[in-house]
Every structure is written in structure tokens, then in C-alpha cells.
Tab-separated table of N, CA and C in Angstrom:
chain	number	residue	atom	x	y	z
A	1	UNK	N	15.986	85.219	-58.493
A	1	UNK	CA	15.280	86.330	-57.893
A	1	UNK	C	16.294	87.409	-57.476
A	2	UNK	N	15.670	88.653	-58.306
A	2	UNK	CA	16.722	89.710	-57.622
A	2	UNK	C	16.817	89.773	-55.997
A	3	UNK	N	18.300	90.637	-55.586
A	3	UNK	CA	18.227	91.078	-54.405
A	3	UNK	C	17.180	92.571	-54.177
A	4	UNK	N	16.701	92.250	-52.916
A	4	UNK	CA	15.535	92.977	-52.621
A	4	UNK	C	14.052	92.790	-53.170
A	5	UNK	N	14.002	92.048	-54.084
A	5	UNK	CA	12.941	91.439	-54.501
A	5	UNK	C	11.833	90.753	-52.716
A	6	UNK	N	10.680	91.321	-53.210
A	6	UNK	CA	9.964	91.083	-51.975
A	6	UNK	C	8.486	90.117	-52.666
A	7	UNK	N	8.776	89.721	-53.247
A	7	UNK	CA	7.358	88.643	-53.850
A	7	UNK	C	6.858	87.556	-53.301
A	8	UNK	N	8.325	87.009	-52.581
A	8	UNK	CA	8.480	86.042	-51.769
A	8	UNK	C	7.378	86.286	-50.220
A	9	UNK	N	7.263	87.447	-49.833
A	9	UNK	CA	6.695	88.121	-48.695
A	9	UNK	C	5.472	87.781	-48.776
A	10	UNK	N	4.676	87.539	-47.709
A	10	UNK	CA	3.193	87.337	-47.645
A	10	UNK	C	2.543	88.546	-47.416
A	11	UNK	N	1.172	88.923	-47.533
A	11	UNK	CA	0.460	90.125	-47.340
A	11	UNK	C	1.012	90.621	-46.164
A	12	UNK	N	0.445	89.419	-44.982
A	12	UNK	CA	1.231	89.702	-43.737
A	12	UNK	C	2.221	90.670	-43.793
A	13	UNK	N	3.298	89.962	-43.891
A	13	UNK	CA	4.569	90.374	-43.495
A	13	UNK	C	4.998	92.181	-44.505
A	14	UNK	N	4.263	91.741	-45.390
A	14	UNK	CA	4.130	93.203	-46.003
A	14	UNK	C	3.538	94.879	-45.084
A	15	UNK	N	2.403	94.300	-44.864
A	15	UNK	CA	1.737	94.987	-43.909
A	15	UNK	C	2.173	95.589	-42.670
A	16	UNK	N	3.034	94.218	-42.009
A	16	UNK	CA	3.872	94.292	-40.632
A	16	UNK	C	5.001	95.421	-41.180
A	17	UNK	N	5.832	95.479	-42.307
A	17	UNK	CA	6.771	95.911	-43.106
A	17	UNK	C	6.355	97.552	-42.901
A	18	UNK	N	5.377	97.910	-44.191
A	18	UNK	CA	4.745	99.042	-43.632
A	18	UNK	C	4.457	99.781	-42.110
A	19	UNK	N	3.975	98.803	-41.490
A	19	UNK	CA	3.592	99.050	-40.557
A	19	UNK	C	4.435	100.246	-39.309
A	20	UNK	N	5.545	98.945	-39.028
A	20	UNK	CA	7.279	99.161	-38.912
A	20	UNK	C	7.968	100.359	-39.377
A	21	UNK	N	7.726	100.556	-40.673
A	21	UNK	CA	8.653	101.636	-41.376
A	21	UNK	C	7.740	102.797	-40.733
A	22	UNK	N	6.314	102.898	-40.953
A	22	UNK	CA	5.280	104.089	-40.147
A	22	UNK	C	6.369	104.643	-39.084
A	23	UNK	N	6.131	103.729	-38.239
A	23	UNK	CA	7.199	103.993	-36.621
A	23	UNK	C	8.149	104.561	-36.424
A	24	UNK	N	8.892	104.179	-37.454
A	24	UNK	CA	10.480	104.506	-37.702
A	24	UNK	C	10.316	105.908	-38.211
A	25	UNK	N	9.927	106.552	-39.240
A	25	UNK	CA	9.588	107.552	-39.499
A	25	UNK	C	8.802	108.698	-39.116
A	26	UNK	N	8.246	108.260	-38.128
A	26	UNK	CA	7.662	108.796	-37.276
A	26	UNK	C	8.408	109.461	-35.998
A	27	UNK	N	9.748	108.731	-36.089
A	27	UNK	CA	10.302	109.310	-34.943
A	27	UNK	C	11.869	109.603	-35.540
A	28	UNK	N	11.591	110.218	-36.891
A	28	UNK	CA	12.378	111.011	-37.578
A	28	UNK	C	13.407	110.291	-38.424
A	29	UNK	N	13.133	109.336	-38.637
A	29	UNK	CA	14.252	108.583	-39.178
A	29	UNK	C	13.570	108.365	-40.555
A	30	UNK	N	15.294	108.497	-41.561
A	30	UNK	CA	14.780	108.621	-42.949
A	30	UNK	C	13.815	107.843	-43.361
A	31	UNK	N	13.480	108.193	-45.003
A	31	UNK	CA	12.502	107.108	-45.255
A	31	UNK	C	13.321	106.038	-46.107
A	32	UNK	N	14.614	105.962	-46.702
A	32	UNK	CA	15.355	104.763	-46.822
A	32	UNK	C	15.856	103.625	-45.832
A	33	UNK	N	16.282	104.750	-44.747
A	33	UNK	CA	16.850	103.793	-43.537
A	33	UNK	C	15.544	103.370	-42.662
A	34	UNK	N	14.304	103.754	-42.861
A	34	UNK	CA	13.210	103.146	-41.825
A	34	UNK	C	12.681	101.970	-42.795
A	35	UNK	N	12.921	102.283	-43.957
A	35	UNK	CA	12.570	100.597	-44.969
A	35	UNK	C	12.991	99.398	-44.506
A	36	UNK	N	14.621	100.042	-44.572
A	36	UNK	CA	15.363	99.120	-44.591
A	36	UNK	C	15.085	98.559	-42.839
A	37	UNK	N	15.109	99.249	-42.208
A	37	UNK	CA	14.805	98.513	-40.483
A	37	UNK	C	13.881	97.404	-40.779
A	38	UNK	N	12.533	98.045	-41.104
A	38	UNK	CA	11.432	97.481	-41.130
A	38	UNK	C	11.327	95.976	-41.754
A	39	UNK	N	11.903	96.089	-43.144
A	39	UNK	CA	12.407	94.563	-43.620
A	39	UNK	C	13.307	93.805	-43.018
A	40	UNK	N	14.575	94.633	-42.087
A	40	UNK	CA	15.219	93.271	-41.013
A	40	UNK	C	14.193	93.308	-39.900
A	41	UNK	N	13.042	94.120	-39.422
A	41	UNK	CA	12.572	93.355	-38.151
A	41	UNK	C	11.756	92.109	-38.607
A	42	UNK	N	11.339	91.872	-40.009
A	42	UNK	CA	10.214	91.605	-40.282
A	42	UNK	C	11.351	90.568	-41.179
A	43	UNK	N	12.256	90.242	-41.052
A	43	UNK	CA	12.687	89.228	-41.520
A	43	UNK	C	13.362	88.126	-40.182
A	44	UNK	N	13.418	88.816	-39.207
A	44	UNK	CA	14.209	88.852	-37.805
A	44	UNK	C	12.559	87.916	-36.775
A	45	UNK	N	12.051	88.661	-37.416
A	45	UNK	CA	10.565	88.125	-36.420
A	45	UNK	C	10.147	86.764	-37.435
A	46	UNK	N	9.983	86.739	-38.497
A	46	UNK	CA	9.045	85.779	-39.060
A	46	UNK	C	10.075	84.743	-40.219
A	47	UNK	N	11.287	85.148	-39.872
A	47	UNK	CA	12.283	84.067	-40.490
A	47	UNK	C	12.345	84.495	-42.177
A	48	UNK	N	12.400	85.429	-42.666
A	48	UNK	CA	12.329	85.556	-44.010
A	48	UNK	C	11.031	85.462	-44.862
A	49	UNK	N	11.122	85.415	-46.407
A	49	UNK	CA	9.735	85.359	-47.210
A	49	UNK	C	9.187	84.077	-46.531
A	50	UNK	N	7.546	84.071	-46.896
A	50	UNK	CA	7.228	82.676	-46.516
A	50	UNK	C	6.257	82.490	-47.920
A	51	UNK	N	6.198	81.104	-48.014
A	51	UNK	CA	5.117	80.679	-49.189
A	51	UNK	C	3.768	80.851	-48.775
A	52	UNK	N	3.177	81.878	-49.606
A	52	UNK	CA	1.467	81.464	-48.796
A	52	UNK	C	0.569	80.228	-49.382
A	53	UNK	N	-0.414	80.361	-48.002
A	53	UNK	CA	-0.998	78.836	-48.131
A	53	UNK	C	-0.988	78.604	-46.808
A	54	UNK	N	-2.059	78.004	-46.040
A	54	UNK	CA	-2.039	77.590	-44.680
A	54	UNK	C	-1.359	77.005	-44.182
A	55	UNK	N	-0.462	76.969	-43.013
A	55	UNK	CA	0.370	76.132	-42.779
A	55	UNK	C	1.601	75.907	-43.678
A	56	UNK	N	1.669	76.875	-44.144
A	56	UNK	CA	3.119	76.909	-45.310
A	56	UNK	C	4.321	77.488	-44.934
A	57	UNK	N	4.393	78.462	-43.655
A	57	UNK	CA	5.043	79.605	-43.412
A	57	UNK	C	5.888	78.798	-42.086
A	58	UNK	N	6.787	79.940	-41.734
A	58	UNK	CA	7.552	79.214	-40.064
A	58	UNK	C	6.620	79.846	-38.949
A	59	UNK	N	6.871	79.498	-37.933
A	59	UNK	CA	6.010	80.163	-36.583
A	59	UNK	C	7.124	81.764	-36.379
A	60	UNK	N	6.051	82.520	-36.329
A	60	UNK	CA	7.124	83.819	-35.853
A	60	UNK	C	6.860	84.289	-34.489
A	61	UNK	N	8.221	84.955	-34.486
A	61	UNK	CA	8.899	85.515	-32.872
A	61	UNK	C	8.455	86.678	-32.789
A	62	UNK	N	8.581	87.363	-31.593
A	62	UNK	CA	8.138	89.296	-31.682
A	62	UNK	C	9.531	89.481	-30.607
A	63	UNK	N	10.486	88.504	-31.002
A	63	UNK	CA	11.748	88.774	-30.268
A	63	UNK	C	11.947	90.800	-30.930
A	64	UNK	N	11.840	90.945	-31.035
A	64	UNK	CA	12.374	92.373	-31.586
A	64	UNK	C	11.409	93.896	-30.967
A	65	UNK	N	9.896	93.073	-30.789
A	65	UNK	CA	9.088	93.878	-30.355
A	65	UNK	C	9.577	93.955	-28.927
A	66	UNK	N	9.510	92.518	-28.655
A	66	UNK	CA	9.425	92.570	-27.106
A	66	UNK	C	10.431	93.714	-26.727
A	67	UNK	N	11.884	92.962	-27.311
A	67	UNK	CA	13.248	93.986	-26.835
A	67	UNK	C	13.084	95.548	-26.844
A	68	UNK	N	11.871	96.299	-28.233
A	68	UNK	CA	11.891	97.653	-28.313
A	68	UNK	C	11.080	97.916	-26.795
A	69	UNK	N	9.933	97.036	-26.659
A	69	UNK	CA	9.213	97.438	-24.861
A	69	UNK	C	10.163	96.999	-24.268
A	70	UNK	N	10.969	96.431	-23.758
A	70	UNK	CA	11.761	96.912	-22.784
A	70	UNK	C	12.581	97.715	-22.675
A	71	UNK	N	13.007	98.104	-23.598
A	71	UNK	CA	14.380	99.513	-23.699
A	71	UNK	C	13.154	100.454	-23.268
A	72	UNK	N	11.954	100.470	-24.236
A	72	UNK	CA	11.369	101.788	-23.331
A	72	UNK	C	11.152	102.462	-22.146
A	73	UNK	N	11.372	101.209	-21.352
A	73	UNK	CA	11.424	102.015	-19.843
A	73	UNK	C	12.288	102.175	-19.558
A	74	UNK	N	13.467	102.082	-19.948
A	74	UNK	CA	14.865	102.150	-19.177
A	74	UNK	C	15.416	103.853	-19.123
A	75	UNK	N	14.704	104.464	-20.065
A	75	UNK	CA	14.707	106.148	-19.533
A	75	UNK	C	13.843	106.445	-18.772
A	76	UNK	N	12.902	106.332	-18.410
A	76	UNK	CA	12.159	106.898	-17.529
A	76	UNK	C	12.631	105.773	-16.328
A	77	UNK	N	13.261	104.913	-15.855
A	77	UNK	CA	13.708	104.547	-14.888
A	77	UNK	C	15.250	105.076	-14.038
A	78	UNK	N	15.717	105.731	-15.644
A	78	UNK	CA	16.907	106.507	-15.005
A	78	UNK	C	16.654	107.714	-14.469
A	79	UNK	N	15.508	107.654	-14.803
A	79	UNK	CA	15.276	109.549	-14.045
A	79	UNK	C	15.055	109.386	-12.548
A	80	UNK	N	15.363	110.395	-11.581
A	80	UNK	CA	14.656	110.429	-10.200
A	80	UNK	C	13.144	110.430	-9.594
A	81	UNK	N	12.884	109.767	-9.204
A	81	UNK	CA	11.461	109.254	-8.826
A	81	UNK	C	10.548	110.567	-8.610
A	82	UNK	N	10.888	111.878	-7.493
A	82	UNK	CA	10.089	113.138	-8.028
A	82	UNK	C	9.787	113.682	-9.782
A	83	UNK	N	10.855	113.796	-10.407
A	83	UNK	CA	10.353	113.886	-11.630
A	83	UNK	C	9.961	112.840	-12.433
A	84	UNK	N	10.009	111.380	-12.094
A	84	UNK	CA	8.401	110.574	-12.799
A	84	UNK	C	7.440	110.875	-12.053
A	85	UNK	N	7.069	111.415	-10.796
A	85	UNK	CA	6.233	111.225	-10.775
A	85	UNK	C	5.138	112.842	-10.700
A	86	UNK	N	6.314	113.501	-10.625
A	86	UNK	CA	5.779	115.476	-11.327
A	86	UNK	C	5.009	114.901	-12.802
A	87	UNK	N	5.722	114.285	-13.725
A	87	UNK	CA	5.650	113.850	-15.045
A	87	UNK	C	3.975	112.978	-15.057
A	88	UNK	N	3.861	111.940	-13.924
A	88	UNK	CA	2.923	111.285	-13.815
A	88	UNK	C	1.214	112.034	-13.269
A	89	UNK	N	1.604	113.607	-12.513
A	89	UNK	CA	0.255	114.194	-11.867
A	89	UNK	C	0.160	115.218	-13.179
A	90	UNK	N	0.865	115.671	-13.866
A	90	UNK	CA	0.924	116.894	-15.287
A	90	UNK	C	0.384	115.704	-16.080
A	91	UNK	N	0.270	114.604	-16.112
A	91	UNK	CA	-0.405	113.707	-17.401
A	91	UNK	C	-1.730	113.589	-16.764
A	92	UNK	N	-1.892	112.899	-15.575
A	92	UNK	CA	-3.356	112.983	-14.815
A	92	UNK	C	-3.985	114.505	-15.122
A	93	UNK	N	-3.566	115.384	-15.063
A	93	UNK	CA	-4.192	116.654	-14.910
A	93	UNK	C	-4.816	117.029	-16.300
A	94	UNK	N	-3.687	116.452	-17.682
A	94	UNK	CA	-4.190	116.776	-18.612
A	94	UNK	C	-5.621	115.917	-19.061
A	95	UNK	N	-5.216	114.882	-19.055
A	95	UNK	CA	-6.118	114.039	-19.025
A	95	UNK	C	-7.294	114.176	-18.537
A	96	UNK	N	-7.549	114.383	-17.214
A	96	UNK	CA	-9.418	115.124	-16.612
A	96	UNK	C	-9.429	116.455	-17.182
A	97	UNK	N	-8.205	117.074	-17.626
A	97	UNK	CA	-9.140	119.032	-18.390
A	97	UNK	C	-9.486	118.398	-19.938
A	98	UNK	N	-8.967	117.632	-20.742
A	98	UNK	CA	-9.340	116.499	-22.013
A	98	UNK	C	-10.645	116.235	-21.605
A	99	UNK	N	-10.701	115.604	-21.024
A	99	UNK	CA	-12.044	114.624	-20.422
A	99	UNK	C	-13.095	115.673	-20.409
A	100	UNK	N	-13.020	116.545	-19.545
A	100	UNK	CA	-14.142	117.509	-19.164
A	100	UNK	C	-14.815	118.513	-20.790
């Protein structure tokens, strides 16, 4: 099997793959280098290709998800508490003129 060959991959993990790369590109990052992320998270979470078939595959981790939610708060925790929370009444505000 060639390298990069993905046949081995289940729908799943395909999907998750896509999914992943969406994200990555979304927040400006190429569309070679958000592939390539997307196939190590998604090899990183679910242990590599798996054989399909019930019970054929390994149990997978969201070690990778979890780690991206926690880095996310760690900027808005470095900021000073008036500006989260200026940041927090300008989101309330938008939110009820949305609403209305």
C-alpha cells in the first residue's frame, strides 16, 4: 500500500478527516497543511486506519480535541477581567438587538 493511501480509513474517520481540515481552513490555514493536520488528528485520536466491521476497530481518544478546548481559554484568561467582561455585556447586547 502506497504512502498516503487512505483505503485503510473507515467512513468515520474520513468524515472526522474532512471535518477537521473544514476548521483548519477556516481559520486560514492552507488547504495542504489543514489536510495534512486533519489526518494526524484523526490518526492521533483513533490509532490509525481501522478495518470495518463491528467491533473491528481500536477504541478512540479525543485526546487532541480535548487539548484544542483547553488552549481556548487560555487567551481570554490572560486578558484583564474589565475587558472580559466589557467583551461579555457587547455580546449580551448583541444578542437581545438579534433576538428582537
Amino acid at each position: 500500500m502506497p504512502r498516503g493511501d487512505k483505503s485503510a480509513y473507515t467512513g468515520k474517520q474520513r468524515r472526522q478527516a474532512e471535518h477537521i481540515e473544514e476548521g483548519y481552513e477556516k481559520r486560514g490555514v492552507s488547504r495542504r497543511e489543514a489536510e495534512r493536520r486533519a489526518w494526524a488528528t484523526v490518526n492521533k485520536e483513533t490509532g490509525g486506519g481501522n478495518k470495518s466491521g463491528s467491533g473491528r476497530g481500536k477504541k478512540d481518544t479525543k485526546v487532541s480535541s480535548h487539548k484544542g478546548g483547553k488552549l481556548g481559554g487560555r487567551a481570554s484568561a490572560a486578558r484583564p477581567k474589565k475587558a472580559r467582561s466589557a467583551s461579555a455585556r457587547k455580546a449580551a447586547a448583541t444578542r437581545r438587538r438579534r433576538a428582537a
